[in-house]
Coordinates of N, CA, C and O in Angstrom, one line a residue:
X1 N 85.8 103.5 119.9 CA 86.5 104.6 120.2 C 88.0 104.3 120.0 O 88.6 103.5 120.7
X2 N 88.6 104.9 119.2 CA 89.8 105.3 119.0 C 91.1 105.6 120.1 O 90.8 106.4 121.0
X3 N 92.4 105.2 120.1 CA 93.2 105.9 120.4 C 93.6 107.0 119.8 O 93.7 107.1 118.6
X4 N 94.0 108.3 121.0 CA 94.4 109.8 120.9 C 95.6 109.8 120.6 O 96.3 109.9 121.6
X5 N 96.3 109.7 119.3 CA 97.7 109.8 119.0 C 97.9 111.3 119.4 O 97.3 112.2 118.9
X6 N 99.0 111.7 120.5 CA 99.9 113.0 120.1 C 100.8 113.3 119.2 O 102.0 113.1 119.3
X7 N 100.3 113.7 118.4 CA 101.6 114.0 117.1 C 102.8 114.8 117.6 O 103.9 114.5 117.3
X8 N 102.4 115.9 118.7 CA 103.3 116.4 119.4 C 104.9 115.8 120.1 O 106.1 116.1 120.2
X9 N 103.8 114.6 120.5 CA 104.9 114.0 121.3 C 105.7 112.8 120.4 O 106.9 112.7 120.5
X10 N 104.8 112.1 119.6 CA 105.7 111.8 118.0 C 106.9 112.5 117.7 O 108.1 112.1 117.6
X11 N 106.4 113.8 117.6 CA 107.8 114.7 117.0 C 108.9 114.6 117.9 O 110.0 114.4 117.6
X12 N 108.2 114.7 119.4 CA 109.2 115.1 120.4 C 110.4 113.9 120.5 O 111.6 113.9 120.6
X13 N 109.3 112.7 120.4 CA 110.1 111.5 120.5 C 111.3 110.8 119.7 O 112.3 110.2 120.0
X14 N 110.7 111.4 118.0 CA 111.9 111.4 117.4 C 113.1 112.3 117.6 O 114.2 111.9 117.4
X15 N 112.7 113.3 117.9 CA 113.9 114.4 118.3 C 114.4 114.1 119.4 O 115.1 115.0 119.8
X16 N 114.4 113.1 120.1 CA 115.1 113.0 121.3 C 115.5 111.6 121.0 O 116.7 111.3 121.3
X17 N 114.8 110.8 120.5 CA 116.1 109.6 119.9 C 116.7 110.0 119.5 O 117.7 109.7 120.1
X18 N 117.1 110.8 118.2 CA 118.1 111.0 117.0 C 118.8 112.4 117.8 O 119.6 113.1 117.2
X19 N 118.5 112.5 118.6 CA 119.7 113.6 119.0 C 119.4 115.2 118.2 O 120.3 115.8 117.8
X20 N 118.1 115.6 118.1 CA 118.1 116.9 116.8 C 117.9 117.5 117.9 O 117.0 117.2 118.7
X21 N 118.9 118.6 117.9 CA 117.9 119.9 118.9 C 117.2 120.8 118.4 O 116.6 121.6 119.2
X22 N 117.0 120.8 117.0 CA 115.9 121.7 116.7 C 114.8 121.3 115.1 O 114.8 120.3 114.4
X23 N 114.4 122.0 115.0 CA 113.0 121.5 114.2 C 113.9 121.4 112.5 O 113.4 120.7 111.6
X24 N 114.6 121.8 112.4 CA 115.2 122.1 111.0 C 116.0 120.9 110.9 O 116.0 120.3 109.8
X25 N 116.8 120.4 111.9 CA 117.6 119.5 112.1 C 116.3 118.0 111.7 O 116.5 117.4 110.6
X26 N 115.1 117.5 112.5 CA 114.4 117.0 112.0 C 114.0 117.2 110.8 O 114.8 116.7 110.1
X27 N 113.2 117.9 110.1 CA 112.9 118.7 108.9 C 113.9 118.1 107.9 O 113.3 117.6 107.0
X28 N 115.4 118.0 107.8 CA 115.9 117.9 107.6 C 116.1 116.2 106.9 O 116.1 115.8 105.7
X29 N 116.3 115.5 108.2 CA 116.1 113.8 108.0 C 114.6 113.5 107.8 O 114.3 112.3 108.0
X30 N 113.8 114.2 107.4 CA 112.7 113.8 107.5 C 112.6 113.8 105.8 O 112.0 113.0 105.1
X31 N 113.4 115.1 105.3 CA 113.4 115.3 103.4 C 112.0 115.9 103.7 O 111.2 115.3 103.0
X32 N 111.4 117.3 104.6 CA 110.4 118.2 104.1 C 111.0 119.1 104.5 O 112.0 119.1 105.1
X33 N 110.3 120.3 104.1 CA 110.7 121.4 104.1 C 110.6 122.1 105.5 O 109.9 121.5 106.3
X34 N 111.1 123.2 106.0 CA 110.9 123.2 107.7 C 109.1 123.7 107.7 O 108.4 123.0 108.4
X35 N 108.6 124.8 106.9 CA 107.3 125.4 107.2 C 106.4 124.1 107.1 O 105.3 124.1 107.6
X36 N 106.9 123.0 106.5 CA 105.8 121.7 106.4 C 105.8 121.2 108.0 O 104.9 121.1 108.8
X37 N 106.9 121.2 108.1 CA 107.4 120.8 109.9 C 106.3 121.7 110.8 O 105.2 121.4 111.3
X38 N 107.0 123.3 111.1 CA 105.6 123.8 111.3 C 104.2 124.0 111.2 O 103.5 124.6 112.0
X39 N 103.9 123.4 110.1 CA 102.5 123.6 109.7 C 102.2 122.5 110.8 O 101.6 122.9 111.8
X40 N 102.5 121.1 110.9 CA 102.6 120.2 111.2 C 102.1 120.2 112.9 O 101.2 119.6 113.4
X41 N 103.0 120.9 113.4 CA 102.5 121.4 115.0 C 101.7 122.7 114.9 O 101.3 123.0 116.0
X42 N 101.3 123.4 114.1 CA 100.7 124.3 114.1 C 99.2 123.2 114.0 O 98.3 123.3 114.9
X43 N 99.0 122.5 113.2 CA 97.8 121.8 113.2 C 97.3 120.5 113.9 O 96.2 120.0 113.8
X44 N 98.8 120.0 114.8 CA 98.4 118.7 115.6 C 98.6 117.3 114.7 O 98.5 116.2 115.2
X45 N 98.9 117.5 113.3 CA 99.1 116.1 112.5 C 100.8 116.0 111.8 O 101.6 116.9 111.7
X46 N 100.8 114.8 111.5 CA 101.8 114.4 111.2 C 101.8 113.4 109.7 O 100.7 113.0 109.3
X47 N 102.9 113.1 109.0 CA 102.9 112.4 107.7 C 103.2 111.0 108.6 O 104.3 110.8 109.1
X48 N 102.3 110.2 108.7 CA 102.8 109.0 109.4 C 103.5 107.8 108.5 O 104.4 107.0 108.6
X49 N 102.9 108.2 107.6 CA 103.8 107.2 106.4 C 105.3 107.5 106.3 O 106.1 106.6 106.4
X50 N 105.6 108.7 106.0 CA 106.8 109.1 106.2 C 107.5 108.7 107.0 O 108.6 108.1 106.8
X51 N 107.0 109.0 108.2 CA 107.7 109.1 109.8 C 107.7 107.5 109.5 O 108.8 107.3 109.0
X52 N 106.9 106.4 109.5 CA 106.9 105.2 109.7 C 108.4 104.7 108.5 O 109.2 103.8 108.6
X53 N 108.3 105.5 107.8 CA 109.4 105.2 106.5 C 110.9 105.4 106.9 O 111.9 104.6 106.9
X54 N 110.9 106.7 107.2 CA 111.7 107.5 107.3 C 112.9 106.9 108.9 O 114.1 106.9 109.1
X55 N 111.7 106.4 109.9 CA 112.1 106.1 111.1 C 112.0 104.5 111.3 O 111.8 103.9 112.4
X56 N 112.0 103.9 110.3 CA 111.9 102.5 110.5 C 112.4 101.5 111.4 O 111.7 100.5 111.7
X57 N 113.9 101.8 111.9 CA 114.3 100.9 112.8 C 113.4 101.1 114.3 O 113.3 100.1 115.0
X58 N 112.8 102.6 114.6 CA 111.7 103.0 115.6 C 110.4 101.9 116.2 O 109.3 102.0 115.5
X59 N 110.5 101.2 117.1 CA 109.4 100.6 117.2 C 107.9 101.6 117.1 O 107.7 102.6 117.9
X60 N 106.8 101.1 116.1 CA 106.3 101.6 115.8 C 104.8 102.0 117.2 O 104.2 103.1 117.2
X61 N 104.7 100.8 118.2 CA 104.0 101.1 118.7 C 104.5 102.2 120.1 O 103.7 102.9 120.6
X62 N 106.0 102.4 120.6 CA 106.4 103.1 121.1 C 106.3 104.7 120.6 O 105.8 105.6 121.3
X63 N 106.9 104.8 119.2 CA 106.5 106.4 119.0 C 105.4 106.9 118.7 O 105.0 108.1 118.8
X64 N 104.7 105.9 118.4 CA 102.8 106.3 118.3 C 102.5 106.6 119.4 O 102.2 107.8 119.6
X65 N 102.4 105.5 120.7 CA 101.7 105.4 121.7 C 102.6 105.3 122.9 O 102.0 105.3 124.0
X66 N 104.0 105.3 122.9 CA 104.9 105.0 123.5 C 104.5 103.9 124.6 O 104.2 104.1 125.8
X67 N 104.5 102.9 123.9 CA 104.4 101.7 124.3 C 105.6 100.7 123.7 O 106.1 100.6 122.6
X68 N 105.9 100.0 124.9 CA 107.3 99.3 124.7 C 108.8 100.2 124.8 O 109.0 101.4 125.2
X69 N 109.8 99.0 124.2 CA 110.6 100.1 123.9 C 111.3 100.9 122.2 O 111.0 100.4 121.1
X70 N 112.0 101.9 122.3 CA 112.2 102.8 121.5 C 112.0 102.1 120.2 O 111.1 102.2 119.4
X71 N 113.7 100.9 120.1 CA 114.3 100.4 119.3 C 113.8 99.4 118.9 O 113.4 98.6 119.8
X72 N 113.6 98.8 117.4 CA 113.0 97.3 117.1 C 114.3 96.8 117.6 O 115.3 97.3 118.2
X73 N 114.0 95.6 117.3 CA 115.0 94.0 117.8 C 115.7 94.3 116.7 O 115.0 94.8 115.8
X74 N 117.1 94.0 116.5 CA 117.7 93.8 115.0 C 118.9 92.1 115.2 O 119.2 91.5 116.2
X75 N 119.1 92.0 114.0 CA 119.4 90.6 114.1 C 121.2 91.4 112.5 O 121.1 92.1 111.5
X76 N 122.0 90.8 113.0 CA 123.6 91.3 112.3 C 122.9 90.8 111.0 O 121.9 90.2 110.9
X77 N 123.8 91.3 109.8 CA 123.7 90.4 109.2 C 125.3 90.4 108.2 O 126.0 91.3 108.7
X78 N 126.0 89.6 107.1 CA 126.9 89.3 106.8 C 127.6 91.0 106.9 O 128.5 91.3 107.6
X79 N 127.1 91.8 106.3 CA 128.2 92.8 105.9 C 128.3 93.7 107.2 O 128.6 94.9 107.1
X80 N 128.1 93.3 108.3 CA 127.8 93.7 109.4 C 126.8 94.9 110.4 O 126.9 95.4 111.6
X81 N 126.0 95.1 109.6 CA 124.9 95.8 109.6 C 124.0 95.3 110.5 O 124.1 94.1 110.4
X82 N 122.9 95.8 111.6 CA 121.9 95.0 111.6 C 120.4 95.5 111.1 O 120.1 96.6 110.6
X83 N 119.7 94.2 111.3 CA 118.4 94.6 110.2 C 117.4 94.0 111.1 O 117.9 93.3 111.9
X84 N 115.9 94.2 111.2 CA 115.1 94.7 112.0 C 114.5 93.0 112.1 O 114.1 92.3 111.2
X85 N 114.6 92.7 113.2 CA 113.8 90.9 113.7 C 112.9 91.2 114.9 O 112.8 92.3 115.4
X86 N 112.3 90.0 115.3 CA 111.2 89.9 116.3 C 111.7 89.1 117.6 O 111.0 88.7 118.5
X87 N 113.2 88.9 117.5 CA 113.6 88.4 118.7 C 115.2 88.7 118.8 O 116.0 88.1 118.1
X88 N 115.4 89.8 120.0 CA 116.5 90.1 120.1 C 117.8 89.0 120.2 O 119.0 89.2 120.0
X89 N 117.0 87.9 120.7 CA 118.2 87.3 121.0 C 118.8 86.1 120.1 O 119.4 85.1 120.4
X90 N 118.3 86.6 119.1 CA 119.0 86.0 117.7 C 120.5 87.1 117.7 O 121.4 86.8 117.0
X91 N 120.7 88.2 118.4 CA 121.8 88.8 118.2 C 122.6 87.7 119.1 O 123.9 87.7 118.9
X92 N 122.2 87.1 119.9 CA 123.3 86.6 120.6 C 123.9 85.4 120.2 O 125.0 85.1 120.6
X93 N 123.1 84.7 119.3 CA 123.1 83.6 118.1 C 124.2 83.9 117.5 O 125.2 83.3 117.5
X94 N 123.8 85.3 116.9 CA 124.8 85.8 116.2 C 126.2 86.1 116.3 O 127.0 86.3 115.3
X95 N 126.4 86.3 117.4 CA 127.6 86.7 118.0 C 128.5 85.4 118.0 O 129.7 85.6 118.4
X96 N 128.2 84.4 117.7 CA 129.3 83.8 117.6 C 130.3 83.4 118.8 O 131.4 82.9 118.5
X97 N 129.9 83.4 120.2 CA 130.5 83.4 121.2 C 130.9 81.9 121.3 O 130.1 81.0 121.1
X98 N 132.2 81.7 121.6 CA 133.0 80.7 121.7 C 133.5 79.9 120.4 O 133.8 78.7 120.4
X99 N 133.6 80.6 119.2 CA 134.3 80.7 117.8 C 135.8 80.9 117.9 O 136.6 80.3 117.2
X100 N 136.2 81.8 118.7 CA 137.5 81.9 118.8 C 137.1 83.6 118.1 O 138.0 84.4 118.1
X101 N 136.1 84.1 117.7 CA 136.4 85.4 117.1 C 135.9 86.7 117.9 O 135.0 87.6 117.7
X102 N 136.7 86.5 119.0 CA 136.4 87.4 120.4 C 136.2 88.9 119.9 O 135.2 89.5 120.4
X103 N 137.0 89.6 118.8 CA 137.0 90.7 118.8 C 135.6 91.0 118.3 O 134.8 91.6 118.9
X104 N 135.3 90.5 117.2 CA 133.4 90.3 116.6 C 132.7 90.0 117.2 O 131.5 90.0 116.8
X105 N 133.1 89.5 119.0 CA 131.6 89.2 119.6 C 132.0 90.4 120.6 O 131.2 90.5 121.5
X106 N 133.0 91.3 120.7 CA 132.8 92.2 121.3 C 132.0 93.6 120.6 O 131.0 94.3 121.0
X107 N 132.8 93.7 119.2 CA 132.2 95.2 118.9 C 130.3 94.9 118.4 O 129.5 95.8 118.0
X108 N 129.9 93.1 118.5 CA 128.4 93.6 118.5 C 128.1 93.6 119.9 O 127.0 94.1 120.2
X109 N 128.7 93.1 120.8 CA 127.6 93.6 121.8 C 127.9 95.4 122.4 O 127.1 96.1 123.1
X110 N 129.1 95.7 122.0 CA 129.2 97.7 121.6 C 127.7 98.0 121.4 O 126.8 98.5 122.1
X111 N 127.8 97.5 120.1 CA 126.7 97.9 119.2 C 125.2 98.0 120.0 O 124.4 98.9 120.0
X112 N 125.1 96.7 120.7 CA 123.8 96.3 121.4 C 123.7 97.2 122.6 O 122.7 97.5 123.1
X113 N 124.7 97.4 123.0 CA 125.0 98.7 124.4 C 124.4 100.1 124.1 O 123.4 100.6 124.6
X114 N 125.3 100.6 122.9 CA 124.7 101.4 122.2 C 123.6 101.8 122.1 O 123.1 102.8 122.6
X115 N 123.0 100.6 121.4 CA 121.3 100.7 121.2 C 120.3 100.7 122.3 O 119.1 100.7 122.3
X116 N 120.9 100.7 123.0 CA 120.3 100.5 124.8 C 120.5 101.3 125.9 O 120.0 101.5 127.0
X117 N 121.8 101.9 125.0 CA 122.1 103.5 126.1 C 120.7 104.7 125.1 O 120.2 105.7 125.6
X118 N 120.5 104.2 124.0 CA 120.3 105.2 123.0 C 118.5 105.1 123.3 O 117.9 106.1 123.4
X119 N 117.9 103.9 123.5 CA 117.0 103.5 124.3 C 116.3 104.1 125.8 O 115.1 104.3 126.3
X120 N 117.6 104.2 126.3 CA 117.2 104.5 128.0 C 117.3 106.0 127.8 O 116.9 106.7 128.8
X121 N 117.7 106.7 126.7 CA 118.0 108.0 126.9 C 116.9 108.9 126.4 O 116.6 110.1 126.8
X122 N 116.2 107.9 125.2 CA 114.7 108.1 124.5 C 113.5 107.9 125.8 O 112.5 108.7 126.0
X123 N 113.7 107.1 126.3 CA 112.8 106.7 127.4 C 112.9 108.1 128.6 O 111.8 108.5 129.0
X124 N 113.6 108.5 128.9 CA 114.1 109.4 129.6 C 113.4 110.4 129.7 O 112.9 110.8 130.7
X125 N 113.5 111.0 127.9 CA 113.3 112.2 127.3 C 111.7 112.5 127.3 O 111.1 113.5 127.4
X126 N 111.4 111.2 127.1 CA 109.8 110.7 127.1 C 109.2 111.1 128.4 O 108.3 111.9 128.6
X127 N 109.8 110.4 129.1 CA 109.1 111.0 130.5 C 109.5 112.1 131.4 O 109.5 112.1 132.6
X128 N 110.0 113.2 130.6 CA 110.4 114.5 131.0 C 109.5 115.5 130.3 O 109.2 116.6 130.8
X129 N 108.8 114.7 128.7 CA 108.1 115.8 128.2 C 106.3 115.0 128.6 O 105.2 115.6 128.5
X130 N 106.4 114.3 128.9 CA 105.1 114.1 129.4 C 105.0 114.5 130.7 O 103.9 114.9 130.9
X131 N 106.0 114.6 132.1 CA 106.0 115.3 133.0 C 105.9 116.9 132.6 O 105.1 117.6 133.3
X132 N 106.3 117.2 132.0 CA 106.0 118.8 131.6 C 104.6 119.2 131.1 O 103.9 120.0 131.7
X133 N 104.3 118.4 130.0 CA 102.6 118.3 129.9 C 101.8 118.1 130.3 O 100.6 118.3 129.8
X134 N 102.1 117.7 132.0 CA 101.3 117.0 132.7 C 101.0 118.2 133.6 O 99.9 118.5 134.2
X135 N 102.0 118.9 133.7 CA 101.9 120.2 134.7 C 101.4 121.7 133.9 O 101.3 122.9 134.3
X136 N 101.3 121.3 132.8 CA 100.8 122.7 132.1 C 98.9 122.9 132.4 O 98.3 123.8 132.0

């Protein structure tokens, strides 16, 4: 027997990470059309390839099953970007702390704050729409 993916709450999930308040605004970063969006809750399925494409930095087992948390691990890399690892605390490697280059080990741990305010707020949203679900 299978796990019961909610596609519902997939949607919901992404829309509450990325900050969209409405279906067009997803629709949008997703590159389909809005009536595909609807069709989409109108029938309970989703493009998971997409969504997995489209939402990549998304830990995958959290927006499926919301398990874990939101954000993969990312690790800096030269042009200062970060890119997706299996142990966060290669960012701290990264950072360079006690180099002398104080201002670069501040704006990544910005970054890592960020990702962790943006985290706790996904988690949040998550358990406001499953409290609501729970009561219908």
């Amino acid at each position: 027997m299978g796990i019961k993916i909610d596609k519902e709450l997939i949607i919901s999930r992404i829309k509450s990470h990325y900050g969209f308040k409405s279906d067009a605004e997803l629709a949008r970063f997703l590159g389909i059309a809005s009536n595909t969006l609807a069709n989409w809750h109108k029938r309970n399925t989703v493009n998971l390839d997409l969504i997995l494409t489209k939402c990549e930095e998304l830990n995958a087992d959290w927006l499926l099953k919301g398990i874990g948390l939101p954000i993969r691990k990312y690790k800096e890399q030269p042009d200062g970007n970060f890119s997706v690892v299996n142990d966060i605390a290669e960012k701290y490697v990264n950072a360079r702390i006690g180099e002398g280059d104080y201002q670069k080990d501040i704006e990544i741990l910005v970054k890592i704050i960020t990702i962790q305010e943006q985290t706790i707020k996904a988690q949040e949203q998550t358990i406001e729409a499953l409290s609501l679900k729970k009561k219908r």
